[in-house]
DNA sequence: ACCCCGACCTGAGGGC
DNA sequence: TGCCCTCAGGTCGGGG
């Protein structure tokens, strides 16, 4: 479920309950998510000193120069609850602070919960080689144009590659390409500098709007259902196959690209040079 | 270097 | 009611 905006709003919602707080109790109920989970004793009693996001990872720095590295995978959620509420199936990691209980709930277990020395963070295999953050100046039109050189894969697949740019997932890839009026099947290397500029702009706009929408829905989670980062999205093309384009009423097309379902408007996002060899 | 594809998991929803 | 199939917002590693 989570893409970058969901991770970002999860992080913001989490901060008041976790930042500066001691982990008075830790319960690890699942020995292995995508990778083995650490023993509870290693982190019990530590205080969370910093909270940050890199790509779709949440990084929680602890006061003993170690860091918790958390990823929500496809189906992961963090919930904020009281200690009273019963544990649910798929609540894998339970962190208790004086303020709340934070639970990692992940039915498919594609998520991650690791504990590593902070000094090794930047060289960690999961983080090394990740591309620029999409919402920073490092992600710009000249960079994108350069990065796409020699790539014959569809632009949709290219922007979902975290080594090229961090955090653009399946939904926002389709949404950004629609806004930039670029056909998702366009070979990546064929994008003009102008199209690269448009794509950068619209990736940033799409992500920022989603973060703003999520941010505006942040409230006191201990009194709602406790779920962080989930809010009503209105997507322009994602999930709308066959429905009229909001701009021109042409039915939205869909096709699996790079093993993921992809949505676009054939009229607003025409494929240039459609002929094959 | 580039690109493709299977693998990792469970649950929801549709068709019969 | 139940079975069987497909699909799901992510990522990695192996092989061509």
CSV table of C-alpha atoms (C1' of nucleotides) in Angstrom, one decimal:
chain,number,residue,atom,x,y,z
A,1,UNK,CA,0.0,0.0,0.0
A,2,UNK,CA,2.5,2.6,0.9
A,3,UNK,CA,4.2,4.8,-1.6
A,4,UNK,CA,6.4,7.7,-0.6
A,5,UNK,CA,3.5,10.1,0.4
A,6,UNK,CA,2.0,7.4,2.7
A,7,UNK,CA,5.3,6.7,4.3
A,8,UNK,CA,5.9,10.4,4.8
A,9,UNK,CA,2.6,11.1,6.4
A,10,UNK,CA,3.0,7.9,8.5
A,11,UNK,CA,6.3,9.3,9.7
A,12,UNK,CA,4.7,12.7,10.6
A,13,UNK,CA,1.9,11.1,12.4
A,14,UNK,CA,4.2,8.8,14.3
A,15,UNK,CA,6.7,11.5,15.4
A,16,UNK,CA,4.7,12.8,18.4
A,17,UNK,CA,4.4,9.3,19.8
A,18,UNK,CA,7.9,8.0,19.1
A,19,UNK,CA,10.4,10.8,18.9
A,20,UNK,CA,12.2,11.4,22.2
A,21,UNK,CA,10.3,8.4,23.7
A,22,UNK,CA,11.8,5.4,25.4
A,23,UNK,CA,10.8,2.0,24.2
A,24,UNK,CA,9.7,0.7,27.5
A,25,UNK,CA,8.5,-2.6,26.1
A,26,UNK,CA,9.2,-4.3,22.8
A,27,UNK,CA,7.5,-7.4,21.5
A,28,UNK,CA,8.7,-9.2,18.4
A,29,UNK,CA,6.0,-11.7,17.4
A,30,UNK,CA,7.4,-12.6,14.0
A,31,UNK,CA,11.0,-13.9,13.6
A,32,UNK,CA,11.1,-13.1,9.9
A,33,UNK,CA,9.6,-10.5,7.6
A,34,UNK,CA,11.4,-10.0,4.4
A,35,UNK,CA,14.5,-10.4,6.5
A,36,UNK,CA,15.0,-11.8,10.1
A,37,UNK,CA,13.7,-9.4,12.8
A,38,UNK,CA,16.0,-8.5,15.7
A,39,UNK,CA,15.6,-9.8,19.3
A,40,UNK,CA,13.5,-7.5,21.4
A,41,UNK,CA,16.2,-7.3,24.1
A,42,UNK,CA,18.5,-5.5,21.7
A,43,UNK,CA,16.2,-2.4,21.6
A,44,UNK,CA,14.1,-2.6,24.8
A,45,UNK,CA,14.8,0.4,27.0
A,46,UNK,CA,16.4,2.5,24.2
A,47,UNK,CA,15.1,5.9,23.4
A,48,UNK,CA,14.2,7.1,19.9
A,49,UNK,CA,16.3,10.2,19.3
A,50,UNK,CA,15.6,10.8,15.6
A,51,UNK,CA,13.0,9.9,13.0
A,52,UNK,CA,13.6,10.3,9.3
A,53,UNK,CA,12.6,8.9,5.9
A,54,UNK,CA,14.9,7.8,3.1
A,55,UNK,CA,13.1,6.4,0.0
A,56,UNK,CA,10.2,4.4,1.5
A,57,UNK,CA,12.3,3.5,4.6
A,58,UNK,CA,11.6,4.9,8.0
A,59,UNK,CA,14.7,5.3,10.0
A,60,UNK,CA,14.5,5.6,13.8
A,61,UNK,CA,17.7,6.5,15.4
A,62,UNK,CA,18.2,5.1,19.0
A,63,UNK,CA,20.3,6.6,21.8
A,64,UNK,CA,22.9,3.8,21.6
A,65,UNK,CA,24.2,4.7,18.1
A,66,UNK,CA,22.0,2.1,16.4
A,67,UNK,CA,19.1,2.6,14.0
A,68,UNK,CA,15.8,0.8,13.4
A,69,UNK,CA,15.2,0.5,9.7
A,70,UNK,CA,11.6,-0.1,8.8
A,71,UNK,CA,9.8,-0.7,5.5
A,72,UNK,CA,6.1,-1.3,5.0
A,73,UNK,CA,6.4,-3.4,1.9
A,74,UNK,CA,3.1,-3.8,0.0
A,75,UNK,CA,0.7,-4.3,2.8
A,76,UNK,CA,2.4,-2.9,5.9
A,77,UNK,CA,0.8,-0.3,8.2
A,78,UNK,CA,1.8,1.3,11.4
A,79,UNK,CA,-1.0,1.8,13.9
A,80,UNK,CA,-1.0,3.8,17.1
A,81,UNK,CA,-3.1,2.2,19.8
A,82,UNK,CA,-3.4,2.0,23.5
A,83,UNK,CA,-1.9,-0.9,25.3
A,84,UNK,CA,-5.4,-2.2,26.1
A,85,UNK,CA,-6.4,-3.1,22.6
A,86,UNK,CA,-6.1,-6.7,21.6
A,87,UNK,CA,-3.3,-7.8,19.3
A,88,UNK,CA,-4.4,-8.6,15.8
A,89,UNK,CA,-3.3,-11.3,13.5
A,90,UNK,CA,-0.3,-9.9,11.5
A,91,UNK,CA,0.6,-7.4,14.2
A,92,UNK,CA,4.3,-8.4,14.0
A,93,UNK,CA,6.2,-5.8,15.9
A,94,UNK,CA,4.9,-4.0,19.0
A,95,UNK,CA,6.7,-1.0,20.4
A,96,UNK,CA,5.4,0.5,23.6
A,97,UNK,CA,6.3,4.0,24.8
A,98,UNK,CA,4.9,6.0,27.7
A,99,UNK,CA,2.6,7.7,25.2
A,100,UNK,CA,1.2,4.9,23.1
A,101,UNK,CA,1.7,1.6,21.5
A,102,UNK,CA,3.0,1.4,17.9
A,103,UNK,CA,2.3,-1.7,15.9
A,104,UNK,CA,3.7,-2.9,12.6
A,105,UNK,CA,0.8,-4.7,10.9
A,106,UNK,CA,1.7,-6.4,7.6
A,107,UNK,CA,-0.3,-9.4,6.3
A,108,UNK,CA,1.9,-10.2,3.3
A,109,UNK,CA,5.1,-9.7,5.3
A,110,UNK,CA,7.0,-8.0,2.5
A,111,UNK,CA,8.0,-5.4,5.0
A,112,UNK,CA,11.2,-5.0,7.0
A,113,UNK,CA,12.2,-4.3,10.5
A,114,UNK,CA,16.0,-4.3,11.0
A,115,UNK,CA,18.4,-3.0,13.7
A,116,UNK,CA,21.8,-1.9,12.5
A,117,UNK,CA,24.6,0.3,13.8
A,118,UNK,CA,24.0,3.8,12.7
A,119,UNK,CA,27.6,4.0,11.4
A,120,UNK,CA,26.8,1.4,8.8
A,121,UNK,CA,23.6,3.1,7.7
A,122,UNK,CA,24.9,4.9,4.6
A,123,UNK,CA,26.7,1.8,3.4
A,124,UNK,CA,23.9,-0.6,4.1
A,125,UNK,CA,23.1,-2.7,1.0
A,126,UNK,CA,19.5,-1.7,1.1
A,127,UNK,CA,20.2,2.0,1.1
A,128,UNK,CA,23.4,2.3,-1.0
A,129,UNK,CA,22.7,3.0,-4.6
A,130,UNK,CA,19.3,4.5,-4.0
A,131,UNK,CA,18.6,7.4,-6.4
A,132,UNK,CA,17.9,11.0,-5.4
A,133,UNK,CA,14.9,11.9,-3.4
A,134,UNK,CA,12.2,13.1,-5.8
A,135,UNK,CA,11.4,16.2,-3.7
A,136,UNK,CA,14.9,17.5,-3.5
A,137,UNK,CA,16.8,19.7,-6.0
A,138,UNK,CA,19.0,16.7,-6.8
A,139,UNK,CA,16.1,15.4,-8.8
A,140,UNK,CA,15.9,17.8,-11.8
A,141,UNK,CA,15.4,17.7,-15.5
A,142,UNK,CA,19.1,17.5,-16.5
A,143,UNK,CA,19.6,14.7,-14.0
A,144,UNK,CA,16.6,12.8,-15.3
A,145,UNK,CA,17.6,13.2,-19.0
A,146,UNK,CA,21.1,12.0,-18.3
A,147,UNK,CA,19.8,9.0,-16.2
A,148,UNK,CA,17.5,7.9,-19.0
A,149,UNK,CA,20.2,7.7,-21.6
A,150,UNK,CA,20.6,4.3,-23.1
A,151,UNK,CA,17.5,3.0,-21.4
A,152,UNK,CA,15.1,1.3,-23.8
A,153,UNK,CA,12.6,0.3,-21.1
A,154,UNK,CA,9.3,2.1,-20.9
A,155,UNK,CA,9.5,5.4,-19.0
A,156,UNK,CA,6.9,4.0,-16.5
A,157,UNK,CA,9.3,1.2,-15.6
A,158,UNK,CA,12.3,3.7,-15.5
A,159,UNK,CA,10.7,6.0,-12.9
A,160,UNK,CA,9.7,3.1,-10.7
A,161,UNK,CA,13.3,2.1,-10.5
A,162,UNK,CA,14.5,3.2,-7.1
A,163,UNK,CA,18.1,3.5,-8.3
A,164,UNK,CA,17.0,6.2,-10.7
A,165,UNK,CA,14.7,8.1,-8.4
A,166,UNK,CA,13.6,7.1,-4.9
A,167,UNK,CA,10.0,6.6,-3.9
A,168,UNK,CA,7.9,6.7,-7.1
A,169,UNK,CA,5.6,3.7,-6.9
A,170,UNK,CA,3.0,2.2,-9.2
A,171,UNK,CA,0.2,4.6,-8.5
A,172,UNK,CA,2.1,7.8,-8.6
A,173,UNK,CA,4.0,6.7,-11.7
A,174,UNK,CA,0.8,6.5,-13.7
A,175,UNK,CA,-0.5,9.7,-12.1
A,176,UNK,CA,2.6,11.7,-12.8
A,177,UNK,CA,2.9,10.5,-16.4
A,178,UNK,CA,-0.8,11.5,-17.0
A,179,UNK,CA,-0.1,15.0,-15.7
A,180,UNK,CA,3.0,15.3,-17.8
A,181,UNK,CA,1.1,14.0,-20.9
A,182,UNK,CA,3.7,11.3,-21.5
A,183,UNK,CA,2.7,7.8,-22.7
A,184,UNK,CA,4.0,5.3,-20.1
A,185,UNK,CA,5.2,3.0,-22.9
A,186,UNK,CA,7.6,5.6,-24.4
A,187,UNK,CA,11.1,4.2,-24.4
A,188,UNK,CA,12.8,6.1,-21.6
A,189,UNK,CA,15.7,7.3,-23.7
A,190,UNK,CA,13.3,9.0,-26.1
A,191,UNK,CA,12.1,11.6,-23.7
A,192,UNK,CA,13.1,15.1,-24.8
A,193,UNK,CA,14.6,17.5,-22.3
A,194,UNK,CA,11.3,19.3,-22.2
A,195,UNK,CA,9.5,16.1,-21.4
A,196,UNK,CA,12.0,15.4,-18.7
A,197,UNK,CA,11.4,18.8,-17.2
A,198,UNK,CA,7.6,18.2,-17.3
A,199,UNK,CA,7.9,14.8,-15.7
A,200,UNK,CA,10.1,16.1,-12.8
A,201,UNK,CA,7.6,18.9,-12.2
A,202,UNK,CA,4.6,16.6,-12.2
A,203,UNK,CA,6.2,13.8,-10.1
A,204,UNK,CA,6.9,16.5,-7.5
A,205,UNK,CA,3.5,18.0,-7.7
A,206,UNK,CA,1.8,14.7,-7.5
A,207,UNK,CA,3.8,13.6,-4.5
A,208,UNK,CA,3.4,16.9,-2.7
A,209,UNK,CA,-0.3,17.0,-3.2
A,210,UNK,CA,-0.6,13.5,-1.8
A,211,UNK,CA,1.5,14.4,1.2
A,212,UNK,CA,-0.6,17.5,1.8
A,213,UNK,CA,-3.8,15.5,1.6
A,214,UNK,CA,-2.4,13.0,4.0
A,215,UNK,CA,-1.1,15.7,6.3
A,216,UNK,CA,-4.4,17.4,6.5
A,217,UNK,CA,-6.0,14.1,7.6
A,218,UNK,CA,-3.5,13.6,10.5
A,219,UNK,CA,-5.3,13.9,13.8
A,220,UNK,CA,-5.3,12.2,17.1
A,221,UNK,CA,-4.8,8.7,16.0
A,222,UNK,CA,-5.2,7.1,19.5
A,223,UNK,CA,-8.9,8.1,19.2
A,224,UNK,CA,-9.5,7.1,15.6
A,225,UNK,CA,-8.8,3.7,14.2
A,226,UNK,CA,-5.1,4.3,14.8
A,227,UNK,CA,-4.0,3.9,11.2
A,228,UNK,CA,-1.4,6.2,9.9
A,229,UNK,CA,-0.8,7.4,6.4
A,230,UNK,CA,-4.1,6.3,4.8
A,231,UNK,CA,-6.5,8.9,3.4
A,232,UNK,CA,-8.9,9.3,0.6
A,233,UNK,CA,-7.1,9.7,-2.7
A,234,UNK,CA,-8.7,10.7,-5.9
A,235,UNK,CA,-6.7,9.4,-8.7
A,236,UNK,CA,-7.0,10.7,-12.2
A,237,UNK,CA,-6.1,7.5,-14.1
A,238,UNK,CA,-5.0,4.9,-11.6
A,239,UNK,CA,-7.6,2.2,-11.3
A,240,UNK,CA,-9.9,3.9,-13.8
A,241,UNK,CA,-9.6,1.6,-16.8
A,242,UNK,CA,-12.5,2.0,-19.2
A,243,UNK,CA,-13.8,5.1,-17.4
A,244,UNK,CA,-13.7,8.5,-19.1
A,245,UNK,CA,-10.6,10.6,-19.0
A,246,UNK,CA,-11.3,13.6,-16.7
A,247,UNK,CA,-9.9,15.9,-19.4
A,248,UNK,CA,-11.2,14.6,-22.7
A,249,UNK,CA,-13.6,11.7,-21.8
A,250,UNK,CA,-11.6,9.1,-23.8
A,251,UNK,CA,-11.8,5.8,-22.0
A,252,UNK,CA,-8.7,5.2,-19.8
A,253,UNK,CA,-6.4,2.5,-21.1
A,254,UNK,CA,-4.6,-0.1,-19.0
A,255,UNK,CA,-1.8,-2.5,-19.6
A,256,UNK,CA,0.7,-4.4,-17.5
A,257,UNK,CA,4.1,-2.7,-17.9
A,258,UNK,CA,7.1,-4.0,-16.0
A,259,UNK,CA,4.8,-6.5,-14.3
A,260,UNK,CA,2.6,-3.8,-12.8
A,261,UNK,CA,-0.8,-2.6,-14.0
A,262,UNK,CA,-0.5,0.8,-15.6
A,263,UNK,CA,-3.2,3.4,-16.6
A,264,UNK,CA,-3.2,6.2,-19.1
A,265,UNK,CA,-5.3,8.3,-21.5
A,266,UNK,CA,-4.6,7.3,-25.1
A,267,UNK,CA,-5.7,10.8,-26.3
A,268,UNK,CA,-3.9,13.0,-23.7
A,269,UNK,CA,-0.9,10.7,-23.7
A,270,UNK,CA,-0.4,9.6,-27.3
A,271,UNK,CA,2.5,7.3,-28.0
A,272,UNK,CA,4.8,9.1,-30.4
A,273,UNK,CA,6.5,7.1,-33.2
A,274,UNK,CA,4.2,4.1,-32.5
A,275,UNK,CA,5.5,2.0,-35.4
A,276,UNK,CA,7.7,-0.9,-34.8
A,277,UNK,CA,10.8,-1.9,-36.8
B,1,DA,C1',25.4,-2.3,-18.2
B,2,DC,C1',20.9,-3.4,-19.3
B,3,DC,C1',16.6,-6.0,-19.0
B,4,DC,C1',13.4,-9.7,-17.8
B,5,DC,C1',11.2,-12.6,-14.7
B,6,DG,C1',10.4,-15.3,-10.7
B,7,DA,C1',10.2,-15.2,-5.8
B,8,DC,C1',8.7,-13.7,-1.4
B,9,DC,C1',3.4,-13.9,1.3
B,10,DT,C1',-1.6,-13.4,2.6
B,11,DG,C1',-6.2,-11.8,1.7
B,12,DA,C1',-10.0,-9.9,-1.0
B,13,DG,C1',-13.1,-10.4,-4.6
B,14,DG,C1',-15.2,-12.5,-8.7
B,15,DG,C1',-17.0,-16.5,-11.3
B,16,DC,C1',-18.9,-20.8,-11.2
C,1,DT,C1',-21.3,-22.2,0.9
C,2,DG,C1',-17.1,-23.2,-1.1
C,3,DC,C1',-13.4,-23.7,-4.4
C,4,DC,C1',-10.4,-21.8,-7.6
C,5,DC,C1',-8.5,-18.2,-9.9
C,6,DT,C1',-6.6,-13.5,-10.3
C,7,DC,C1',-5.0,-9.5,-8.4
C,8,DA,C1',-2.9,-6.3,-4.9
C,9,DG,C1',0.1,0.6,-3.5
C,10,DG,C1',7.4,-3.3,-3.2
C,11,DT,C1',11.8,-5.1,-3.9
C,12,DC,C1',15.6,-8.3,-4.6
C,13,DG,C1',18.5,-11.6,-6.9
C,14,DG,C1',19.5,-14.6,-10.7
C,15,DG,C1',20.1,-15.2,-15.4
C,16,DG,C1',20.2,-14.0,-20.4
